[in-house]
Amino acid sequence: MTYNINNKIILVTGANRGIGKALVESFIEHGATKVYAAVRKLENAAPLVEKYGDQVVSIQIDLADPQSIFSAAETAKDVQVVVNNAGIYTNSTPLSDNAIAALESEMKINVYGLIHMAQAFAPVLKANGGGVFAQLNSVVSMKTFSNCATYCASKAAAYSITQALRELLSEQGTIVLSVHPGPIATDMGDAAGLTEIAEPPTLVAEGIIKALEAGDFHVFPDSMAKQIGAAYQSFAANIIEANMSEG
Ligand SMILES: NC(=O)c1ccc[n+]([C@@H]2O[C@H](COP(=O)([O-])OP(=O)(O)OC[C@H]3O[C@@H](n4cnc5c(N)ncnc54)[C@H](OP(=O)(O)O)[C@@H]3O)[C@@H](O)[C@H]2O)c1
């Protein structure tokens, strides 16, 4: 199934900075009618609202607070495309003192947050004709880097949930996208020590728009991601995207 974001109503979590902010700006430039900028603190969306006027509507979502997610779904009843972009990152190996605490907090935001977003917004997307649910995963969903292994584990779990959503939401006509960036120039990219090799966050927005137009499930938007995506292509096509029964 192919999809064009022109004239669509979109919601982006973690919209105030980094990849989320670039997504809001690109979607508007590509013809979205309205973008809900979902942020933890409403005042953090003020610069986007100032810049784009009533094309950007701020809405409160804290992925640690399921109530905020379900309330937002009550408010944003007209949304057609949901991009769950917000996420957290910790430098932690399995041997670090903070390994369990890091993994717990990363699971809470990066995985339980995704599950709550899907539970809250699937009925809204269904009511609006199907639409799109896109999840910001990572190249580390496929390849673990030991210095941030707990983050990688949370992104692998999020990818697993995204695959289930692809199958389940196809029944209501909702397209699911799994987005797998490599190093992107944001605060998180800096925290991960990737500043030197990071590429612009606009690439992620362009990757999502192109994947929707092409009908792709996986999105590999930047140079490192494309390299990993090329090596992964056969497994993705023959195993991940194939219709297989587990029985
Ligand atoms: N940068 C990379 O190299 C890279 C690569 C692959 C995948 N990703 C993924 O892409 C997504 C965006 O990353 P980024 O680089 O833009 O990160 P970032 O610069 O650290 O920005 C993170 C965004 O998520 C929000 N956020 C954090 N915790 C939240 C919570 N509990 N509830 C709601 N929002 C929350 C932040 O809001 P506040 O301002 O309120 O903290 C901020 O808007 C993440 O899922 C990340 O894992 C990033």
PDB file of C-alpha atoms and ligand atoms in Angstrom:
ATOM      1  CA  MET A   1       0.000   0.000   0.000  1.00  0.00           C
ATOM      2  CA  THR A   2       1.310   3.463  -0.818  1.00  0.00           C
ATOM      3  CA  TYR A   3       0.551   6.715   0.997  1.00  0.00           C
ATOM      4  CA  ASN A   4       1.092  10.438   0.522  1.00  0.00           C
ATOM      5  CA  ILE A   5       1.235  12.820   3.501  1.00  0.00           C
ATOM      6  CA  ASN A   6      -0.084  15.755   1.458  1.00  0.00           C
ATOM      7  CA  ASN A   7      -3.246  17.184   3.126  1.00  0.00           C
ATOM      8  CA  LYS A   8      -2.911  14.802   6.073  1.00  0.00           C
ATOM      9  CA  ILE A   9      -3.191  15.433   9.827  1.00  0.00           C
ATOM     10  CA  ILE A  10      -0.127  14.098  11.636  1.00  0.00           C
ATOM     11  CA  LEU A  11       1.015  13.653  15.253  1.00  0.00           C
ATOM     12  CA  VAL A  12       4.705  13.454  16.222  1.00  0.00           C
ATOM     13  CA  THR A  13       5.939  12.601  19.750  1.00  0.00           C
ATOM     14  CA  GLY A  14       9.123  14.239  21.037  1.00  0.00           C
ATOM     15  CA  ALA A  15       8.412  17.079  18.610  1.00  0.00           C
ATOM     16  CA  ASN A  16      10.309  19.892  20.324  1.00  0.00           C
ATOM     17  CA  ARG A  17      13.876  18.992  19.294  1.00  0.00           C
ATOM     18  CA  GLY A  18      16.080  16.614  17.321  1.00  0.00           C
ATOM     19  CA  ILE A  19      14.494  14.273  14.794  1.00  0.00           C
ATOM     20  CA  GLY A  20      10.957  15.060  16.021  1.00  0.00           C
ATOM     21  CA  LYS A  21      11.294  18.781  15.282  1.00  0.00           C
ATOM     22  CA  ALA A  22      12.716  18.020  11.811  1.00  0.00           C
ATOM     23  CA  LEU A  23       9.767  15.697  11.159  1.00  0.00           C
ATOM     24  CA  VAL A  24       7.237  18.412  12.052  1.00  0.00           C
ATOM     25  CA  GLU A  25       8.952  20.948   9.776  1.00  0.00           C
ATOM     26  CA  SER A  26       9.371  18.533   6.843  1.00  0.00           C
ATOM     27  CA  PHE A  27       5.800  17.264   7.049  1.00  0.00           C
ATOM     28  CA  ILE A  28       4.474  20.835   6.859  1.00  0.00           C
ATOM     29  CA  GLU A  29       6.818  21.625   3.956  1.00  0.00           C
ATOM     30  CA  HIS A  30       5.501  18.493   2.187  1.00  0.00           C
ATOM     31  CA  GLY A  31       1.885  19.607   2.468  1.00  0.00           C
ATOM     32  CA  ALA A  32       0.549  18.240   5.769  1.00  0.00           C
ATOM     33  CA  THR A  33      -2.560  20.200   6.765  1.00  0.00           C
ATOM     34  CA  LYS A  34      -1.847  20.140  10.499  1.00  0.00           C
ATOM     35  CA  VAL A  35       0.754  18.607  12.791  1.00  0.00           C
ATOM     36  CA  TYR A  36       0.146  17.865  16.460  1.00  0.00           C
ATOM     37  CA  ALA A  37       3.484  18.539  18.156  1.00  0.00           C
ATOM     38  CA  ALA A  38       3.383  16.169  21.121  1.00  0.00           C
ATOM     39  CA  VAL A  39       5.737  17.316  23.874  1.00  0.00           C
ATOM     40  CA  ARG A  40       6.278  16.670  27.565  1.00  0.00           C
ATOM     41  CA  LYS A  41       5.871  20.356  28.402  1.00  0.00           C
ATOM     42  CA  LEU A  42       3.486  22.381  26.222  1.00  0.00           C
ATOM     43  CA  GLU A  43       5.711  25.474  26.352  1.00  0.00           C
ATOM     44  CA  ASN A  44       8.454  23.491  24.557  1.00  0.00           C
ATOM     45  CA  ALA A  45       6.344  23.494  21.383  1.00  0.00           C
ATOM     46  CA  ALA A  46       6.008  27.303  21.428  1.00  0.00           C
ATOM     47  CA  PRO A  47       8.753  27.995  18.835  1.00  0.00           C
ATOM     48  CA  LEU A  48       7.058  25.641  16.330  1.00  0.00           C
ATOM     49  CA  VAL A  49       3.614  27.141  16.990  1.00  0.00           C
ATOM     50  CA  GLU A  50       5.096  30.625  16.591  1.00  0.00           C
ATOM     51  CA  LYS A  51       6.735  29.656  13.285  1.00  0.00           C
ATOM     52  CA  TYR A  52       3.823  27.775  11.690  1.00  0.00           C
ATOM     53  CA  GLY A  53       0.734  29.321  13.323  1.00  0.00           C
ATOM     54  CA  ASP A  54      -2.338  27.075  13.463  1.00  0.00           C
ATOM     55  CA  GLN A  55      -0.672  24.442  11.262  1.00  0.00           C
ATOM     56  CA  VAL A  56       1.053  23.258  14.462  1.00  0.00           C
ATOM     57  CA  VAL A  57      -1.022  22.341  17.514  1.00  0.00           C
ATOM     58  CA  SER A  58       0.831  21.531  20.727  1.00  0.00           C
ATOM     59  CA  ILE A  59      -0.378  18.581  22.749  1.00  0.00           C
ATOM     60  CA  GLN A  60       1.002  17.013  25.921  1.00  0.00           C
ATOM     61  CA  ILE A  61       2.371  13.466  25.816  1.00  0.00           C
ATOM     62  CA  ASP A  62       4.840  12.008  28.292  1.00  0.00           C
ATOM     63  CA  LEU A  63       5.574   8.430  27.246  1.00  0.00           C
ATOM     64  CA  ALA A  64       6.168   7.597  30.916  1.00  0.00           C
ATOM     65  CA  ASP A  65       2.564   8.581  31.674  1.00  0.00           C
ATOM     66  CA  PRO A  66       0.008   6.358  29.883  1.00  0.00           C
ATOM     67  CA  GLN A  67      -2.837   8.677  30.989  1.00  0.00           C
ATOM     68  CA  SER A  68      -1.293  11.537  29.000  1.00  0.00           C
ATOM     69  CA  ILE A  69      -1.165   9.291  25.912  1.00  0.00           C
ATOM     70  CA  PHE A  70      -4.802   8.209  26.162  1.00  0.00           C
ATOM     71  CA  SER A  71      -5.935  11.810  26.844  1.00  0.00           C
ATOM     72  CA  ALA A  72      -4.053  12.994  23.754  1.00  0.00           C
ATOM     73  CA  ALA A  73      -5.796  10.325  21.672  1.00  0.00           C
ATOM     74  CA  GLU A  74      -9.146  11.680  22.926  1.00  0.00           C
ATOM     75  CA  THR A  75      -8.141  15.194  21.843  1.00  0.00           C
ATOM     76  CA  ALA A  76      -6.440  14.414  18.513  1.00  0.00           C
ATOM     77  CA  LYS A  77      -9.444  12.519  17.147  1.00  0.00           C
ATOM     78  CA  ASP A  78      -8.764  13.710  13.597  1.00  0.00           C
ATOM     79  CA  VAL A  79      -5.191  12.353  13.334  1.00  0.00           C
ATOM     80  CA  GLN A  80      -4.365  10.203  10.288  1.00  0.00           C
ATOM     81  CA  VAL A  81      -0.612   9.641  10.714  1.00  0.00           C
ATOM     82  CA  VAL A  82       1.072   8.954  14.071  1.00  0.00           C
ATOM     83  CA  VAL A  83       4.866   9.046  14.362  1.00  0.00           C
ATOM     84  CA  ASN A  84       6.153   7.749  17.697  1.00  0.00           C
ATOM     85  CA  ASN A  85       9.557   9.402  17.678  1.00  0.00           C
ATOM     86  CA  ALA A  86      10.319  10.191  21.352  1.00  0.00           C
ATOM     87  CA  GLY A  87      12.931   8.014  22.988  1.00  0.00           C
ATOM     88  CA  ILE A  88      15.709   7.959  25.552  1.00  0.00           C
ATOM     89  CA  TYR A  89      19.313   6.787  25.467  1.00  0.00           C
ATOM     90  CA  THR A  90      21.824   5.749  28.155  1.00  0.00           C
ATOM     91  CA  ASN A  91      25.474   4.752  27.834  1.00  0.00           C
ATOM     92  CA  SER A  92      25.367   1.407  29.585  1.00  0.00           C
ATOM     93  CA  THR A  93      26.966  -1.995  28.955  1.00  0.00           C
ATOM     94  CA  PRO A  94      25.549  -5.194  30.490  1.00  0.00           C
ATOM     95  CA  LEU A  95      28.509  -5.057  32.895  1.00  0.00           C
ATOM     96  CA  SER A  96      27.880  -1.458  34.044  1.00  0.00           C
ATOM     97  CA  ASP A  97      26.614  -0.816  37.587  1.00  0.00           C
ATOM     98  CA  ASN A  98      23.652   1.052  36.072  1.00  0.00           C
ATOM     99  CA  ALA A  99      22.745  -1.691  33.554  1.00  0.00           C
ATOM    100  CA  ILE A 100      19.463  -2.787  35.118  1.00  0.00           C
ATOM    101  CA  ALA A 101      18.305   0.740  35.961  1.00  0.00           C
ATOM    102  CA  ALA A 102      19.206   1.903  32.434  1.00  0.00           C
ATOM    103  CA  LEU A 103      17.360  -0.963  30.780  1.00  0.00           C
ATOM    104  CA  GLU A 104      14.315  -0.462  32.995  1.00  0.00           C
ATOM    105  CA  SER A 105      14.002   3.213  32.097  1.00  0.00           C
ATOM    106  CA  GLU A 106      14.687   2.557  28.394  1.00  0.00           C
ATOM    107  CA  MET A 107      12.083  -0.218  28.300  1.00  0.00           C
ATOM    108  CA  LYS A 108       9.580   2.075  30.024  1.00  0.00           C
ATOM    109  CA  ILE A 109       9.905   4.874  27.458  1.00  0.00           C
ATOM    110  CA  ASN A 110      11.110   3.124  24.279  1.00  0.00           C
ATOM    111  CA  VAL A 111       8.926   0.014  24.519  1.00  0.00           C
ATOM    112  CA  TYR A 112       6.040   0.447  26.980  1.00  0.00           C
ATOM    113  CA  GLY A 113       5.594   3.965  25.583  1.00  0.00           C
ATOM    114  CA  LEU A 114       5.283   2.480  22.084  1.00  0.00           C
ATOM    115  CA  ILE A 115       2.744  -0.092  23.274  1.00  0.00           C
ATOM    116  CA  HIS A 116       0.628   2.588  24.969  1.00  0.00           C
ATOM    117  CA  MET A 117       0.835   4.800  21.847  1.00  0.00           C
ATOM    118  CA  ALA A 118      -0.379   1.904  19.680  1.00  0.00           C
ATOM    119  CA  GLN A 119      -3.183   1.012  22.101  1.00  0.00           C
ATOM    120  CA  ALA A 120      -4.364   4.625  22.333  1.00  0.00           C
ATOM    121  CA  PHE A 121      -4.107   5.615  18.674  1.00  0.00           C
ATOM    122  CA  ALA A 122      -5.022   2.402  16.782  1.00  0.00           C
ATOM    123  CA  PRO A 123      -8.765   3.053  17.266  1.00  0.00           C
ATOM    124  CA  VAL A 124      -8.362   6.703  16.168  1.00  0.00           C
ATOM    125  CA  LEU A 125      -6.473   5.685  13.012  1.00  0.00           C
ATOM    126  CA  LYS A 126      -9.097   3.042  12.284  1.00  0.00           C
ATOM    127  CA  ALA A 127     -11.915   5.580  12.660  1.00  0.00           C
ATOM    128  CA  ASN A 128     -10.074   7.871  10.224  1.00  0.00           C
ATOM    129  CA  GLY A 129      -9.744   5.249   7.497  1.00  0.00           C
ATOM    130  CA  GLY A 130      -6.517   3.405   8.419  1.00  0.00           C
ATOM    131  CA  GLY A 131      -3.687   5.885   8.042  1.00  0.00           C
ATOM    132  CA  VAL A 132      -0.142   5.321   9.241  1.00  0.00           C
ATOM    133  CA  PHE A 133       1.635   4.376  12.481  1.00  0.00           C
ATOM    134  CA  ALA A 134       5.412   4.962  12.247  1.00  0.00           C
ATOM    135  CA  GLN A 135       7.873   3.955  14.967  1.00  0.00           C
ATOM    136  CA  LEU A 136      11.397   5.364  15.398  1.00  0.00           C
ATOM    137  CA  ASN A 137      13.558   2.297  15.873  1.00  0.00           C
ATOM    138  CA  SER A 138      17.274   2.293  14.986  1.00  0.00           C
ATOM    139  CA  VAL A 139      20.082   0.403  13.272  1.00  0.00           C
ATOM    140  CA  VAL A 140      20.780  -0.817  16.814  1.00  0.00           C
ATOM    141  CA  SER A 141      17.488  -2.740  16.630  1.00  0.00           C
ATOM    142  CA  MET A 142      19.533  -5.133  14.432  1.00  0.00           C
ATOM    143  CA  LYS A 143      23.132  -4.619  15.578  1.00  0.00           C
ATOM    144  CA  THR A 144      24.178  -4.149  19.207  1.00  0.00           C
ATOM    145  CA  PHE A 145      26.960  -1.750  20.139  1.00  0.00           C
ATOM    146  CA  SER A 146      28.315  -2.814  23.533  1.00  0.00           C
ATOM    147  CA  ASN A 147      28.741   0.708  24.959  1.00  0.00           C
ATOM    148  CA  CYS A 148      24.973   1.235  24.788  1.00  0.00           C
ATOM    149  CA  ALA A 149      23.744  -2.362  24.936  1.00  0.00           C
ATOM    150  CA  THR A 150      20.718  -1.639  27.133  1.00  0.00           C
ATOM    151  CA  TYR A 151      19.508   1.025  24.677  1.00  0.00           C
ATOM    152  CA  CYS A 152      20.097  -1.455  21.819  1.00  0.00           C
ATOM    153  CA  ALA A 153      18.064  -4.092  23.700  1.00  0.00           C
ATOM    154  CA  SER A 154      15.160  -1.649  24.107  1.00  0.00           C
ATOM    155  CA  LYS A 155      15.285  -0.748  20.399  1.00  0.00           C
ATOM    156  CA  ALA A 156      15.369  -4.452  19.439  1.00  0.00           C
ATOM    157  CA  ALA A 157      12.286  -4.988  21.621  1.00  0.00           C
ATOM    158  CA  ALA A 158      10.585  -1.968  20.035  1.00  0.00           C
ATOM    159  CA  TYR A 159      11.332  -3.413  16.566  1.00  0.00           C
ATOM    160  CA  SER A 160       9.786  -6.711  17.621  1.00  0.00           C
ATOM    161  CA  ILE A 161       6.620  -4.928  18.796  1.00  0.00           C
ATOM    162  CA  THR A 162       6.580  -2.898  15.548  1.00  0.00           C
ATOM    163  CA  GLN A 163       6.548  -6.139  13.517  1.00  0.00           C
ATOM    164  CA  ALA A 164       3.539  -7.355  15.496  1.00  0.00           C
ATOM    165  CA  LEU A 165       1.786  -4.017  14.936  1.00  0.00           C
ATOM    166  CA  ARG A 166       2.430  -4.303  11.183  1.00  0.00           C
ATOM    167  CA  GLU A 167       0.518  -7.561  11.090  1.00  0.00           C
ATOM    168  CA  LEU A 168      -2.243  -6.601  13.546  1.00  0.00           C
ATOM    169  CA  LEU A 169      -2.964  -3.115  12.204  1.00  0.00           C
ATOM    170  CA  SER A 170      -2.986  -4.265   8.567  1.00  0.00           C
ATOM    171  CA  GLU A 171      -6.409  -5.738   9.395  1.00  0.00           C
ATOM    172  CA  GLN A 172      -7.781  -2.195   9.873  1.00  0.00           C
ATOM    173  CA  GLY A 173      -5.891  -0.779   6.865  1.00  0.00           C
ATOM    174  CA  THR A 174      -3.229   1.003   8.922  1.00  0.00           C
ATOM    175  CA  ILE A 175       0.247   1.094   7.341  1.00  0.00           C
ATOM    176  CA  VAL A 176       3.022   0.484   9.893  1.00  0.00           C
ATOM    177  CA  LEU A 177       6.565   1.794   9.321  1.00  0.00           C
ATOM    178  CA  SER A 178       9.712   0.716  11.149  1.00  0.00           C
ATOM    179  CA  VAL A 179      12.290   3.525  10.899  1.00  0.00           C
ATOM    180  CA  HIS A 180      15.952   2.599  11.480  1.00  0.00           C
ATOM    181  CA  PRO A 181      18.305   5.598  11.462  1.00  0.00           C
ATOM    182  CA  GLY A 182      22.065   5.386  11.988  1.00  0.00           C
ATOM    183  CA  PRO A 183      23.923   8.330  13.589  1.00  0.00           C
ATOM    184  CA  ILE A 184      21.810  11.504  13.361  1.00  0.00           C
ATOM    185  CA  ALA A 185      22.912  14.999  14.482  1.00  0.00           C
ATOM    186  CA  THR A 186      20.797  15.610  17.587  1.00  0.00           C
ATOM    187  CA  ASP A 187      21.344  15.865  21.345  1.00  0.00           C
ATOM    188  CA  MET A 188      21.047  12.069  21.494  1.00  0.00           C
ATOM    189  CA  GLY A 189      23.587  11.669  18.688  1.00  0.00           C
ATOM    190  CA  ASP A 190      25.980  13.897  20.682  1.00  0.00           C
ATOM    191  CA  ALA A 191      25.342  11.953  23.910  1.00  0.00           C
ATOM    192  CA  ALA A 192      26.182   8.745  22.049  1.00  0.00           C
ATOM    193  CA  GLY A 193      29.498  10.235  20.859  1.00  0.00           C
ATOM    194  CA  LEU A 194      28.394  10.275  17.218  1.00  0.00           C
ATOM    195  CA  THR A 195      28.823  14.014  16.515  1.00  0.00           C
ATOM    196  CA  GLU A 196      31.653  13.510  13.983  1.00  0.00           C
ATOM    197  CA  ILE A 197      29.769  11.020  11.804  1.00  0.00           C
ATOM    198  CA  ALA A 198      26.168  12.142  12.343  1.00  0.00           C
ATOM    199  CA  GLU A 199      23.955  13.161   9.398  1.00  0.00           C
ATOM    200  CA  PRO A 200      21.084  15.705   9.346  1.00  0.00           C
ATOM    201  CA  PRO A 201      17.707  14.794  10.913  1.00  0.00           C
ATOM    202  CA  THR A 202      15.903  15.949   7.744  1.00  0.00           C
ATOM    203  CA  LEU A 203      17.100  12.672   6.146  1.00  0.00           C
ATOM    204  CA  VAL A 204      14.799  10.778   8.516  1.00  0.00           C
ATOM    205  CA  ALA A 205      11.778  12.822   7.434  1.00  0.00           C
ATOM    206  CA  GLU A 206      12.630  12.364   3.753  1.00  0.00           C
ATOM    207  CA  GLY A 207      13.111   8.616   4.341  1.00  0.00           C
ATOM    208  CA  ILE A 208       9.671   8.310   5.940  1.00  0.00           C
ATOM    209  CA  ILE A 209       7.942  10.256   3.155  1.00  0.00           C
ATOM    210  CA  LYS A 210       9.681   8.173   0.435  1.00  0.00           C
ATOM    211  CA  ALA A 211       8.974   4.857   2.182  1.00  0.00           C
ATOM    212  CA  LEU A 212       5.277   5.745   2.420  1.00  0.00           C
ATOM    213  CA  GLU A 213       5.188   6.606  -1.274  1.00  0.00           C
ATOM    214  CA  ALA A 214       6.994   3.329  -2.127  1.00  0.00           C
ATOM    215  CA  GLY A 215       4.982   1.092   0.226  1.00  0.00           C
ATOM    216  CA  ASP A 216       8.060  -0.010   2.236  1.00  0.00           C
ATOM    217  CA  PHE A 217       7.917  -1.294   5.841  1.00  0.00           C
ATOM    218  CA  HIS A 218      11.585  -0.705   6.789  1.00  0.00           C
ATOM    219  CA  VAL A 219      13.121   2.769   6.476  1.00  0.00           C
ATOM    220  CA  PHE A 220      16.935   3.122   6.355  1.00  0.00           C
ATOM    221  CA  PRO A 221      17.376   6.890   5.935  1.00  0.00           C
ATOM    222  CA  ASP A 222      21.105   7.793   6.220  1.00  0.00           C
ATOM    223  CA  SER A 223      24.444   6.409   4.938  1.00  0.00           C
ATOM    224  CA  MET A 224      25.140   3.926   7.760  1.00  0.00           C
ATOM    225  CA  ALA A 225      21.498   2.858   7.856  1.00  0.00           C
ATOM    226  CA  LYS A 226      21.479   2.268   4.077  1.00  0.00           C
ATOM    227  CA  GLN A 227      24.591   0.089   4.397  1.00  0.00           C
ATOM    228  CA  ILE A 228      23.007  -2.026   7.148  1.00  0.00           C
ATOM    229  CA  GLY A 229      19.669  -2.059   5.301  1.00  0.00           C
ATOM    230  CA  ALA A 230      21.333  -3.371   2.136  1.00  0.00           C
ATOM    231  CA  ALA A 231      22.957  -6.252   4.026  1.00  0.00           C
ATOM    232  CA  TYR A 232      19.677  -6.962   5.838  1.00  0.00           C
ATOM    233  CA  GLN A 233      17.451  -6.772   2.740  1.00  0.00           C
ATOM    234  CA  SER A 234      17.186 -10.486   1.984  1.00  0.00           C
ATOM    235  CA  PHE A 235      16.415 -11.438   5.608  1.00  0.00           C
ATOM    236  CA  ALA A 236      13.877  -8.603   5.817  1.00  0.00           C
ATOM    237  CA  ALA A 237      12.096  -9.659   2.624  1.00  0.00           C
ATOM    238  CA  ASN A 238      12.192 -13.435   3.179  1.00  0.00           C
ATOM    239  CA  ILE A 239      11.694 -13.634   6.932  1.00  0.00           C
ATOM    240  CA  ILE A 240      10.521 -10.408   8.572  1.00  0.00           C
ATOM    241  CA  GLU A 241       8.048  -9.318   5.898  1.00  0.00           C
ATOM    242  CA  ALA A 242       7.075 -12.831   4.760  1.00  0.00           C
ATOM    243  CA  ASN A 243       3.786 -14.405   5.787  1.00  0.00           C
ATOM    244  CA  MET A 244       4.936 -17.189   8.116  1.00  0.00           C
ATOM    245  CA  SER A 245       3.016 -18.989  10.818  1.00  0.00           C
ATOM    246  CA  GLU A 246       4.901 -19.645  14.062  1.00  0.00           C
ATOM    247  CA  GLY A 247       3.187 -23.020  14.440  1.00  0.00           C
TER     248      GLY A 247
HETATM  249  N1  LIG B   1      20.040  10.591  17.040  1.00  0.00           N
HETATM  250  C1  LIG B   1      20.338   9.377  16.589  1.00  0.00           C
HETATM  251  O1  LIG B   1      21.497   9.101  16.205  1.00  0.00           O
HETATM  252  C2  LIG B   1      19.277   8.302  16.497  1.00  0.00           C
HETATM  253  C3  LIG B   1      19.565   7.162  15.734  1.00  0.00           C
HETATM  254  C4  LIG B   1      18.612   6.154  15.629  1.00  0.00           C
HETATM  255  C5  LIG B   1      17.392   6.294  16.257  1.00  0.00           C
HETATM  256  N2  LIG B   1      17.130   7.417  17.005  1.00  0.00           N
HETATM  257  C6  LIG B   1      15.798   7.486  17.649  1.00  0.00           C
HETATM  258  O2  LIG B   1      15.116   8.616  17.122  1.00  0.00           O
HETATM  259  C7  LIG B   1      14.236   9.150  18.112  1.00  0.00           C
HETATM  260  C8  LIG B   1      14.518  10.641  18.298  1.00  0.00           C
HETATM  261  O3  LIG B   1      15.866  10.770  18.702  1.00  0.00           O
HETATM  262  P1  LIG B   1      16.630  12.167  18.783  1.00  0.00           P
HETATM  263  O4  LIG B   1      18.018  11.898  18.345  1.00  0.00           O
HETATM  264  O5  LIG B   1      15.840  13.230  18.153  1.00  0.00           O
HETATM  265  O6  LIG B   1      16.644  12.359  20.380  1.00  0.00           O
HETATM  266  P2  LIG B   1      16.810  13.673  21.271  1.00  0.00           P
HETATM  267  O7  LIG B   1      17.531  14.705  20.518  1.00  0.00           O
HETATM  268  O8  LIG B   1      17.362  13.195  22.580  1.00  0.00           O
HETATM  269  O9  LIG B   1      15.270  14.114  21.498  1.00  0.00           O
HETATM  270  C9  LIG B   1      14.453  13.235  22.195  1.00  0.00           C
HETATM  271  C10 LIG B   1      13.028  13.715  22.146  1.00  0.00           C
HETATM  272  O10 LIG B   1      12.229  12.762  22.865  1.00  0.00           O
HETATM  273  C11 LIG B   1      11.533  13.432  23.904  1.00  0.00           C
HETATM  274  N3  LIG B   1      11.323  12.588  25.069  1.00  0.00           N
HETATM  275  C12 LIG B   1      12.249  12.030  25.890  1.00  0.00           C
HETATM  276  N4  LIG B   1      11.634  11.350  26.874  1.00  0.00           N
HETATM  277  C13 LIG B   1      10.300  11.486  26.665  1.00  0.00           C
HETATM  278  C14 LIG B   1       9.141  11.029  27.342  1.00  0.00           C
HETATM  279  N5  LIG B   1       9.204  10.329  28.481  1.00  0.00           N
HETATM  280  N6  LIG B   1       7.926  11.344  26.834  1.00  0.00           N
HETATM  281  C15 LIG B   1       7.824  12.104  25.711  1.00  0.00           C
HETATM  282  N7  LIG B   1       8.868  12.602  25.056  1.00  0.00           N
HETATM  283  C16 LIG B   1      10.095  12.278  25.520  1.00  0.00           C
HETATM  284  C17 LIG B   1      12.413  14.634  24.243  1.00  0.00           C
HETATM  285  O11 LIG B   1      11.628  15.599  24.928  1.00  0.00           O
HETATM  286  P3  LIG B   1      12.296  16.583  26.056  1.00  0.00           P
HETATM  287  O12 LIG B   1      12.901  17.731  25.305  1.00  0.00           O
HETATM  288  O13 LIG B   1      11.124  16.944  26.914  1.00  0.00           O
HETATM  289  O14 LIG B   1      13.332  15.772  26.792  1.00  0.00           O
HETATM  290  C18 LIG B   1      12.843  15.060  22.845  1.00  0.00           C
HETATM  291  O15 LIG B   1      11.820  15.784  22.213  1.00  0.00           O
HETATM  292  C19 LIG B   1      14.467   8.321  19.365  1.00  0.00           C
HETATM  293  O16 LIG B   1      13.487   7.320  19.459  1.00  0.00           O
HETATM  294  C20 LIG B   1      15.837   7.703  19.136  1.00  0.00           C
HETATM  295  O17 LIG B   1      16.006   6.517  19.862  1.00  0.00           O
HETATM  296  C21 LIG B   1      18.035   8.422  17.123  1.00  0.00           C
END
